[in-house]
Structures are given as structure tokens and as C-alpha cells.
Amino acid sequence: MDVTPRYLGAGSFLSRRDPRVLLLVPVLYLVAVAGIADLRAVLLCAVAALLYYRAAGIPWRGVRANWAFMLTFTTILVVVNSILTSTDTRAGGNSEVLFTIPVTHSAITWTTLSYAAAVFTRYVTLAMVGFPVAFNIAPSDLGVAFARLGLSQRLAYGVDLTFRFLPSTWASLHETIDAQRIRGYEHSRSRNPVKRLIALKPVVVPVTVNALIDAEDTVNAMDLRGFGGRHRTWMRELAFDRADVLILAGFCAVAAAMVAARFLGLTGAVWVP
Amino acid sequence: MNADAATPRHSVWEISSRTVVFGAVGAALYAVLGLFSFLIPGTQSVVVRPAFALVPFFGKRFGVIAGFFVGFVGNAIIDLLQGSGLTYWNWSVANGLVGAFAGLIFAYLPPIRSEGVRLVVTAVGALVATALGLLFVITDIWVQGIDFSTFLTLNYGPALLSDGIAVVILTPALDALWEPLSKRTGR
């Protein structure tokens, strides 16, 4: 199943927006939810994230593998760090101990569970505002979007090229795995990480070397076309429309409100129902 | 005159078409191959990501900027696809710094004729670059609100162990294969 970035949300409300909006919203949202321990505040932000994700119109079947990985990884992370161990927990205060984890002896209170739920919701909503960057920006718009955000023209073009190379690299990887299987390659089942790494050489090395050899042609083509000249222009002209400004203003307001609430000490404490 | 003397020398900070294309190819490779990782048995969260070996390799072969680009953009795309978004932006910077340090270390090392010695130096240089670059995740103390002990035992230590295994095994292997090809193209 292909999990690389694709233009899945074509035609949706978000894909019609200026691509800079889709790049700036995750930054503003991260500022808004960073360091919030109060579940109610995170849920308030989650409403904005959910509406934003719905506007992206990304078909479920196209991203279910990404969501499956994200939810599995996040669940393990939160359960291990915030419930089973005390790596990322908050003190229980006077909360009643509901039960104790047998091996780690961690006392589980309503505070523990509320904080774990806040962290889990924070991670899931960050994915909601992050996925449109991968699936709602037309590949040809990425370079100009980064350039107009102030990144060097050459590096902006590099980001553009990276996203264009992803599908061919993914295809090349699968071709190489199939070709090596015909030659008798089998994925290592060893529990020894060194043996498993060595067993991956027949896949990693040819994929990398083939990509590098093909890249020489791209370098020559770009040199022949005078890449790197002082006055680079882009085919696409970007301009914010009213909807873009409203979306950015909305997320700026959410970020400003949450930062203010954090400084006033309103969202730093864990909410216990 | 040996092959190394004939190789044109460029500034390590130069951003040419070569830097841009190889940086982009490397970031795409890192993003795709980086989706394959496996857990070290007996640990809770130490994951070996074989593709990490590409970061110091690109730093060594294509310079500081390309190395940083591969680590930073490649890791950011992996995070994007796995749903982490910008949560771990400092880890992307740390990945980029590994590539940049590799570029700096190998730019100032003299050419080595013996293949065996070159492979050992590549492995050691890549490991040093990894150790230095990953130190940036100390910012987790402010970003994630963890203490120094957690940074050392749960973040930096396991990451250095898992990425160190990958770079020591795979970076010299990639470099050994690219050496004759780079001489053939005169780069």
C-alpha cells in the first residue's frame, strides 16, 4: 500500500487555498496546543482541527494506512509513557487511586487518565492539521509556496523536487525488492538487529545507487537550463484570498488565546472530572 | 596526479544544482526507506531505522548543505506521513545536523588511498557526526518538558545506539559502492 504523499484532496475546500495556508496552519496549531495539560482546552482546539481536516476532503481509503500507523504508535506511546510508567505523567494530587499497575507500581488516578487523554488528543489533532500538507498541496505548488515564505529559491526548489521524487523512489523500492526476491532474497526474520541490518543491504544499496545515477541526468538537465540564475521566476503566482486570510486569522486567534491562557495559568493544570 | 587531485573542489557551503538535486534525491530516499524500521528486542522504544545511514553518507559525498537537507527534510516527511506533523521538529533539525556535521568532518579530512582504512574512517566519522548532531535533541527539555535524565536515558542514548548501529554498518557499504561511480563521473 502506497503511503507516500499524493494529491488526494484535489477539488476540496482546502486544496483550493493558497498552499502557504496549509503550511502555516500546523505551525500555529502546534503553538496553540504545546504544553497544555487541561483536557477541556485540548478538546476545544480539537474542534478547530476536526473542522479543518473535514475541509481537506481526503478520502479515507487513501490514508487509512497512515492513520492506522499513527493511532497504533500514539496509543503505545501514551499508554507506556503516561500510564504504565511515569515518563510523561502529572502528579495525582489528592485524587483517589483507582488501581496500581502490577510491575511498574504506577498509581492510576483520574489525573493520570485525564492527562493521558489530553496528550493523546493533542497528538491526534496534530496529525489532523498535518496530513493536509502531504495530501492537499499540489506537488507543483510546493516550491513556490516555500519560496514565498522566505526560503532560499534553490532550497525551495529542492523541497519541490523531493516531493516529485517520492513516487518514483517508492516504485523503485518495490521493483528492487521484487528483483531481489527472484534472485532468492528473503526478508530477515532474525531477532538480531545487526543481522537484520546486514540483510537489508541488497535492497538499500541498489535503490540508493540507482537513484544517484539517475540524479546525474537531472543535474545535467538543470545545468543546461541555467538553474541557479539570479532572477528565478515561478509559473504559479500566489495570492491570499478572503478565505485564506480568515483561516489564518482564525488559527492565529486560537494560538494567541491558548498562549495567553497558558501564561495566565489556566491550562497548565490537569482537569479532573 | 591521482583521481582525488583531479576532482574539482567546491566550497562546503555552496548551493549548486548538484547540491539541490542530490539533497532532494537523498531526502526522498530517506523518507521512503525510513518508513521501514524495526524494534530492538528487550527494549521498549529503541527502533533501528536503516535509512538513517543515508544522512551521513549524503553529508560526506555531497556536502554540508545536502547532508543537512537530507536529514531535515527526509525526517520531516517521515513525521508528516506517520502523523507526527511538526511535533518533533527538533528531531528533524538533529537529523539535519548529523548530515551537516558529516559534511564538515569529511570535508577537512585528507584523501585516503587504502580502501580498508577509508571504510573504517567513514564508519567512525559517521558515528561521530551522529553523536554530535543528535545532541540537539537536548532541546526536548524545553520542547517536551522532560528532565535531563530522561533526555539521556530515553531519548539521546537509545537514539545514538540505534542510529549508530545503522551508520556503522550501512554508511561504509554505500560509500564503498559510490566511490568507483563518483570517479567515473569525475565528480
Coordinates of C-alpha atoms in Angstrom, one line a residue:
Chain A
M1 CA 0.0 0.0 0.0
D2 CA 1.4 3.4 -1.0
V3 CA 1.8 5.7 2.0
T4 CA 3.8 8.4 0.3
P5 CA 2.4 12.0 -0.2
R6 CA -0.2 12.1 -3.0
Y7 CA -2.6 14.8 -4.2
L8 CA -5.6 13.1 -2.7
G9 CA -7.7 16.1 -1.7
A10 CA -7.9 17.6 -5.1
G11 CA -11.0 19.8 -5.5
S12 CA -11.7 20.1 -1.8
F13 CA -12.0 23.4 0.0
L14 CA -8.5 23.2 1.5
S15 CA -6.8 22.2 -1.8
R16 CA -8.2 25.4 -3.4
R17 CA -6.5 27.5 -0.7
D18 CA -3.1 29.2 -1.1
P19 CA -0.6 26.4 -0.2
R20 CA 1.1 28.8 2.3
V21 CA -2.1 28.5 4.4
L22 CA -1.6 24.7 4.6
L23 CA 2.0 25.2 5.7
L24 CA 1.3 27.8 8.3
V25 CA -1.7 26.3 10.0
P26 CA 0.2 23.3 11.5
V27 CA 2.8 25.8 12.9
L28 CA 0.1 27.9 14.5
Y29 CA -1.8 24.8 15.8
L30 CA 1.5 23.5 17.4
V31 CA 1.9 26.8 19.1
A32 CA -1.7 26.6 20.4
V33 CA -1.6 23.1 21.9
A34 CA 2.1 22.9 23.1
G35 CA 2.3 22.4 26.8
I36 CA -1.5 22.3 27.5
A37 CA -2.4 19.7 30.2
D38 CA -6.1 20.6 30.5
L39 CA -8.2 18.1 28.5
R40 CA -11.0 20.6 28.1
A41 CA -8.7 23.2 26.4
V42 CA -7.2 20.5 24.1
L43 CA -10.8 19.3 23.2
L44 CA -11.6 23.0 22.3
C45 CA -8.6 23.1 19.9
A46 CA -9.6 19.7 18.6
V47 CA -12.9 21.1 17.3
A48 CA -10.9 23.5 15.1
A49 CA -8.6 20.7 14.0
L50 CA -11.5 18.4 13.1
L51 CA -13.3 21.1 11.0
Y52 CA -10.0 21.8 9.3
Y53 CA -9.5 18.1 8.5
R54 CA -13.0 17.7 7.2
A55 CA -12.4 20.6 4.8
A56 CA -9.4 18.8 3.4
G57 CA -11.7 16.1 1.8
I58 CA -9.0 13.4 2.0
P59 CA -10.6 10.0 1.1
W60 CA -10.3 7.6 4.0
R61 CA -9.2 4.6 1.9
G62 CA -6.2 6.7 0.7
V63 CA -4.8 7.4 4.2
R64 CA -6.1 4.6 6.3
A65 CA -2.6 3.0 6.5
N66 CA -1.2 6.4 7.6
W67 CA -3.9 6.7 10.3
A68 CA -3.5 3.0 11.4
F69 CA 0.2 3.6 11.9
M70 CA -0.3 7.0 13.6
L71 CA -3.0 5.7 16.0
T72 CA -1.1 2.5 16.9
F73 CA 2.1 4.4 17.5
T74 CA 0.4 7.1 19.5
T75 CA -1.6 4.7 21.6
I76 CA 1.6 2.7 22.5
L77 CA 3.5 6.0 23.3
V78 CA 0.8 7.4 25.5
V79 CA 0.0 4.1 27.3
V80 CA 3.7 3.4 28.0
N81 CA 4.8 6.9 28.9
S82 CA 1.8 8.3 30.6
I83 CA 0.0 5.3 32.2
L84 CA 2.3 2.3 32.6
T85 CA 5.4 4.3 33.5
S86 CA 5.9 7.8 34.9
T87 CA 7.9 9.1 32.0
D88 CA 5.3 11.7 31.0
T89 CA 2.7 12.0 33.8
R90 CA 1.4 14.6 36.1
A91 CA 1.2 14.3 39.9
G92 CA -2.1 12.9 41.2
G93 CA -2.6 15.5 44.0
N94 CA -5.4 14.3 46.2
S95 CA -7.0 12.2 43.5
E96 CA -8.3 8.8 44.6
V97 CA -6.1 5.9 43.4
L98 CA -8.2 3.8 41.0
F99 CA -5.7 0.9 40.7
T100 CA -2.0 0.2 40.6
I101 CA 0.0 -1.2 37.6
P102 CA 1.5 -4.5 38.8
V103 CA 5.1 -4.4 37.5
T104 CA 5.8 -0.7 37.5
H105 CA 3.7 0.1 40.6
S106 CA 2.4 3.2 38.9
A107 CA -0.7 4.5 40.8
I108 CA -3.5 5.3 38.3
T109 CA -5.8 8.2 39.3
W110 CA -8.3 10.3 37.4
T111 CA -5.5 12.9 37.0
T112 CA -3.3 10.3 35.2
L113 CA -6.1 9.3 32.9
S114 CA -7.2 12.8 32.1
Y115 CA -3.6 13.9 31.3
A116 CA -3.1 10.8 29.1
A117 CA -6.3 11.6 27.2
A118 CA -5.1 15.2 26.8
V119 CA -1.7 14.1 25.4
F120 CA -3.4 11.5 23.1
T121 CA -5.9 14.1 21.8
R122 CA -3.1 16.6 21.2
Y123 CA -1.1 14.1 19.0
V124 CA -4.2 13.0 17.0
T125 CA -5.3 16.6 16.3
L126 CA -1.7 17.5 15.3
A127 CA -2.0 14.7 12.7
M128 CA -5.3 16.2 11.5
V129 CA -3.7 19.5 10.7
G130 CA -0.5 17.9 9.4
F131 CA -1.9 15.4 6.9
P132 CA -3.3 18.2 4.5
V133 CA 0.4 19.3 3.9
A134 CA 1.1 15.8 2.5
F135 CA -2.2 15.2 0.7
N136 CA -3.7 18.6 -0.2
I137 CA -0.9 20.6 -1.8
A138 CA -0.4 20.1 -5.5
P139 CA 3.3 18.9 -6.0
S140 CA 3.9 21.8 -8.4
D141 CA 2.9 24.4 -5.7
L142 CA 5.3 23.3 -3.0
G143 CA 8.4 25.1 -4.4
V144 CA 6.8 28.5 -4.9
A145 CA 5.0 28.2 -1.5
F146 CA 8.3 27.8 0.4
A147 CA 10.0 30.4 -1.7
R148 CA 7.2 32.9 -0.9
L149 CA 7.6 32.0 2.7
G150 CA 11.1 33.3 2.6
L151 CA 13.2 30.1 2.0
S152 CA 16.1 30.4 -0.5
Q153 CA 14.8 29.9 -4.1
R154 CA 17.2 27.0 -4.6
L155 CA 16.3 25.2 -1.4
A156 CA 12.6 25.8 -2.1
Y157 CA 13.1 24.1 -5.4
G158 CA 14.9 21.3 -3.6
V159 CA 11.8 20.7 -1.4
D160 CA 9.7 20.7 -4.6
L161 CA 12.0 18.1 -6.2
T162 CA 11.9 15.9 -3.1
F163 CA 8.1 15.6 -3.3
R164 CA 8.3 14.9 -7.0
F165 CA 10.9 12.1 -6.4
L166 CA 8.9 10.3 -3.8
P167 CA 6.6 8.3 -6.1
S168 CA 9.4 7.2 -8.3
T169 CA 11.6 6.3 -5.3
W170 CA 8.7 4.3 -3.8
A171 CA 8.2 2.4 -7.2
S172 CA 11.9 1.8 -7.5
L173 CA 12.0 0.3 -4.0
H174 CA 9.3 -2.2 -4.9
E175 CA 10.9 -3.1 -8.2
T176 CA 14.2 -3.7 -6.4
I177 CA 12.5 -5.9 -3.7
D178 CA 10.8 -7.9 -6.4
A179 CA 14.0 -8.3 -8.4
Q180 CA 16.0 -9.4 -5.4
R181 CA 13.3 -11.9 -4.4
I182 CA 13.6 -13.5 -7.8
R183 CA 17.3 -13.9 -7.0
G184 CA 16.5 -15.6 -3.7
Y185 CA 16.4 -12.6 -1.3
E186 CA 14.3 -13.1 1.8
H187 CA 13.4 -10.6 4.5
S188 CA 15.4 -11.5 7.6
R189 CA 13.3 -12.9 10.5
S190 CA 16.3 -12.8 12.9
R191 CA 15.9 -11.1 16.2
N192 CA 19.5 -9.8 16.0
P193 CA 19.3 -6.2 14.8
V194 CA 22.8 -6.3 13.2
K195 CA 21.9 -9.4 11.1
R196 CA 18.7 -7.7 10.1
L197 CA 20.6 -4.6 9.0
I198 CA 23.1 -6.6 7.0
A199 CA 20.2 -8.4 5.4
L200 CA 18.7 -5.1 4.2
K201 CA 21.9 -4.2 2.2
P202 CA 20.6 -5.9 -1.0
V203 CA 17.6 -3.6 -1.0
V204 CA 19.0 -0.3 0.4
V205 CA 22.2 -0.2 -1.7
P206 CA 20.8 -0.8 -5.2
V207 CA 17.9 1.6 -4.6
T208 CA 20.3 4.3 -3.4
V209 CA 22.9 3.8 -6.2
N210 CA 20.2 3.7 -8.9
A211 CA 18.7 6.9 -7.6
L212 CA 22.1 8.6 -7.5
I213 CA 22.9 7.6 -11.1
D214 CA 19.6 8.9 -12.3
A215 CA 20.2 12.1 -10.4
E216 CA 23.2 12.9 -12.5
D217 CA 20.9 13.3 -15.6
T218 CA 18.7 15.7 -13.6
V219 CA 21.7 17.7 -12.6
N220 CA 22.9 18.0 -16.2
A221 CA 19.5 18.9 -17.4
M222 CA 19.2 21.7 -14.8
D223 CA 22.7 23.0 -15.5
L224 CA 21.9 23.1 -19.3
R225 CA 18.7 25.2 -18.4
G226 CA 20.8 27.6 -16.4
F227 CA 19.4 26.7 -12.9
G228 CA 20.7 29.0 -10.2
G229 CA 20.4 32.2 -12.1
R230 CA 19.8 35.3 -10.1
H231 CA 16.3 36.1 -11.3
R232 CA 14.3 32.9 -11.0
T233 CA 10.6 33.2 -11.7
W234 CA 7.8 30.7 -10.9
M235 CA 5.0 29.6 -13.2
R236 CA 2.4 29.9 -10.3
E237 CA 1.5 33.3 -8.8
L238 CA 0.3 33.0 -5.2
A239 CA -2.1 35.4 -3.6
F240 CA -4.2 35.1 -0.4
D241 CA -7.9 35.5 -0.9
R242 CA -10.5 36.3 1.7
A243 CA -11.0 32.6 2.8
D244 CA -7.2 32.2 3.2
V245 CA -7.0 35.3 5.4
L246 CA -10.0 34.2 7.5
I247 CA -8.5 30.7 8.1
L248 CA -5.1 32.2 9.1
A249 CA -6.8 34.8 11.3
G250 CA -8.8 32.1 13.0
F251 CA -5.8 29.9 13.8
C252 CA -3.8 32.9 14.9
A253 CA -6.6 33.8 17.3
V254 CA -6.7 30.2 18.7
A255 CA -2.9 30.2 19.1
A256 CA -2.9 33.7 20.8
A257 CA -5.8 32.7 23.1
M258 CA -4.1 29.4 24.1
V259 CA -0.7 31.1 24.7
A260 CA -2.4 33.8 26.8
A261 CA -4.3 31.1 28.8
R262 CA -1.0 29.3 29.4
F263 CA 0.7 32.4 30.7
L264 CA -2.3 33.1 33.0
G265 CA -2.0 29.5 34.3
L266 CA -5.4 28.5 33.1
T267 CA -4.4 25.4 31.0
G268 CA -1.3 24.2 32.8
A269 CA -3.1 22.1 35.4
V270 CA -4.7 18.7 34.7
W271 CA -8.5 18.8 34.7
V272 CA -10.1 16.2 36.9
P273 CA -13.8 15.5 36.3
Chain B
M1 CA 48.2 13.0 -10.4
N2 CA 45.7 10.8 -8.7
A3 CA 42.0 10.7 -9.1
D4 CA 41.4 12.7 -6.0
A5 CA 43.6 15.5 -7.2
A6 CA 41.6 15.7 -10.5
T7 CA 38.3 16.1 -8.6
P8 CA 37.1 19.7 -8.6
R9 CA 37.0 21.2 -5.1
H10 CA 33.9 23.2 -4.2
S11 CA 33.1 25.2 -1.1
V12 CA 31.3 23.1 1.5
W13 CA 28.6 25.8 1.8
E14 CA 27.9 26.1 -2.0
I15 CA 24.3 25.6 -3.1
S16 CA 24.6 24.4 -6.7
S17 CA 22.2 22.4 -8.9
R18 CA 24.1 19.3 -7.7
T19 CA 23.5 20.2 -4.1
V20 CA 19.8 20.7 -4.7
V21 CA 19.2 17.6 -6.8
F22 CA 21.3 15.2 -4.6
G23 CA 19.8 16.7 -1.5
A24 CA 16.3 16.1 -2.9
V25 CA 17.1 12.6 -4.0
G26 CA 18.6 11.8 -0.6
A27 CA 15.6 13.3 1.2
A28 CA 13.2 11.2 -0.9
L29 CA 15.2 8.1 -0.3
Y30 CA 15.4 8.7 3.4
A31 CA 11.6 9.4 3.5
V32 CA 10.7 6.2 1.7
L33 CA 13.3 3.8 3.2
G34 CA 12.8 5.5 6.6
L35 CA 9.3 4.0 6.8
F36 CA 11.0 0.6 7.4
S37 CA 12.2 0.3 10.9
F38 CA 12.3 -2.5 13.5
L39 CA 12.4 -2.7 17.3
I40 CA 15.4 -3.9 19.2
P41 CA 14.2 -6.9 21.3
G42 CA 14.2 -6.3 25.0
T43 CA 13.7 -2.6 24.8
Q44 CA 10.6 -0.5 24.9
S45 CA 11.1 2.0 22.2
V46 CA 14.5 1.7 20.6
V47 CA 13.9 1.5 16.9
V48 CA 16.6 0.9 14.3
R49 CA 15.9 2.9 11.1
P50 CA 18.3 1.5 8.5
A51 CA 17.8 4.5 6.2
F52 CA 19.4 6.8 8.8
A53 CA 22.7 5.7 7.3
L54 CA 21.9 7.8 4.2
V55 CA 22.2 11.0 6.2
P56 CA 25.9 10.9 6.9
F57 CA 26.6 9.3 3.5
F58 CA 25.0 12.3 1.7
G59 CA 26.8 14.7 4.0
K60 CA 30.1 13.1 3.2
R61 CA 29.6 12.8 -0.5
F62 CA 27.6 15.9 -1.4
G63 CA 28.5 18.4 1.2
V64 CA 27.2 20.2 4.3
I65 CA 24.0 21.7 2.8
A66 CA 23.0 18.5 1.0
G67 CA 23.6 16.5 4.2
F68 CA 21.5 18.9 6.3
F69 CA 18.8 18.9 3.7
V70 CA 18.6 15.1 3.5
G71 CA 18.3 14.7 7.3
F72 CA 16.0 17.7 7.9
V73 CA 13.5 17.3 5.0
G74 CA 13.6 13.5 5.0
N75 CA 12.8 13.2 8.7
A76 CA 10.1 15.9 8.4
I77 CA 8.4 14.0 5.6
I78 CA 8.6 10.7 7.6
D79 CA 6.9 12.6 10.5
L80 CA 4.3 14.0 8.2
L81 CA 3.4 10.6 6.8
Q82 CA 3.4 9.0 10.2
G83 CA 1.1 11.7 11.6
S84 CA 3.5 13.4 13.9
G85 CA 3.4 16.6 11.9
L86 CA 5.7 19.2 13.4
T87 CA 5.6 17.8 17.0
Y88 CA 9.2 16.6 16.8
W89 CA 10.6 19.4 14.7
N90 CA 13.7 19.5 16.8
W91 CA 14.4 15.8 15.9
S92 CA 14.3 16.8 12.2
V93 CA 16.9 19.6 13.0
A94 CA 19.0 17.0 14.8
N95 CA 18.8 14.7 11.8
G96 CA 19.9 17.6 9.6
L97 CA 22.8 18.4 11.9
V98 CA 24.1 14.8 11.6
G99 CA 24.3 15.3 7.8
A100 CA 25.9 18.7 8.2
F101 CA 28.5 17.5 10.7
A102 CA 29.3 14.6 8.4
G103 CA 29.8 17.0 5.6
L104 CA 32.1 19.2 7.7
I105 CA 34.1 16.3 9.2
F106 CA 34.9 14.7 5.8
A107 CA 35.5 18.0 4.0
Y108 CA 38.5 18.6 6.2
L109 CA 39.9 15.0 6.2
P110 CA 42.7 14.3 3.7
P111 CA 42.0 11.8 0.9
I112 CA 42.7 8.2 2.0
R113 CA 44.1 5.8 -0.6
S114 CA 43.6 2.5 1.3
E115 CA 40.1 1.2 0.9
G116 CA 40.1 -0.6 4.2
V117 CA 41.2 2.5 6.1
R118 CA 38.7 4.7 4.2
L119 CA 35.8 2.4 5.2
V120 CA 36.9 2.5 8.9
V121 CA 37.3 6.3 8.8
T122 CA 33.9 6.6 7.1
A123 CA 32.2 4.5 9.9
V124 CA 34.0 6.4 12.7
G125 CA 33.3 9.8 11.1
A126 CA 29.6 9.0 10.5
L127 CA 29.3 7.8 14.1
V128 CA 30.9 11.0 15.5
A129 CA 28.6 13.1 13.3
T130 CA 25.6 11.1 14.6
A131 CA 26.7 11.6 18.2
L132 CA 27.2 15.4 17.7
G133 CA 24.1 16.0 15.6
L134 CA 21.7 14.1 17.9
L135 CA 22.9 16.3 20.9
F136 CA 20.4 18.8 19.5
V137 CA 17.6 16.7 21.0
I138 CA 18.6 18.2 24.3
T139 CA 16.0 20.8 23.3
D140 CA 13.4 18.2 24.3
I141 CA 14.0 19.5 27.8
W142 CA 12.2 22.8 26.8
V143 CA 10.1 21.5 23.9
Q144 CA 8.6 18.4 25.6
G145 CA 9.2 19.4 29.2
I146 CA 11.4 16.4 30.1
D147 CA 14.3 16.4 32.6
F148 CA 18.0 15.8 31.8
S149 CA 17.9 12.2 33.0
T150 CA 15.0 11.3 30.7
F151 CA 16.8 13.1 27.8
L152 CA 19.9 11.0 28.4
T153 CA 18.3 7.6 29.1
L154 CA 15.2 7.6 27.0
N155 CA 16.0 10.0 24.1
Y156 CA 19.6 10.6 23.3
G157 CA 21.1 7.2 24.5
P158 CA 18.7 4.9 22.6
A159 CA 18.7 7.1 19.5
L160 CA 22.5 7.1 19.4
L161 CA 22.6 3.3 19.9
S162 CA 20.0 2.5 17.2
D163 CA 21.3 5.1 14.6
G164 CA 24.9 4.3 15.5
I165 CA 24.3 0.6 14.6
A166 CA 22.8 1.7 11.2
V167 CA 25.6 4.2 10.3
V168 CA 28.4 1.9 11.2
I169 CA 27.1 -0.9 9.1
L170 CA 25.5 0.8 6.1
T171 CA 27.3 4.1 5.6
P172 CA 30.6 2.5 4.7
A173 CA 28.8 0.0 2.4
L174 CA 27.1 2.8 0.5
D175 CA 30.3 4.8 0.3
A176 CA 32.4 1.8 -1.0
L177 CA 29.9 1.4 -3.8
W178 CA 29.7 5.1 -4.7
E179 CA 33.5 5.6 -4.7
P180 CA 34.1 4.0 -8.2
L181 CA 30.9 5.5 -9.6
S182 CA 31.9 9.0 -8.5
K183 CA 35.3 8.7 -10.0
R184 CA 33.8 7.5 -13.3
T185 CA 31.6 10.6 -13.5
G186 CA 34.5 12.8 -12.5
R187 CA 32.6 14.3 -9.5

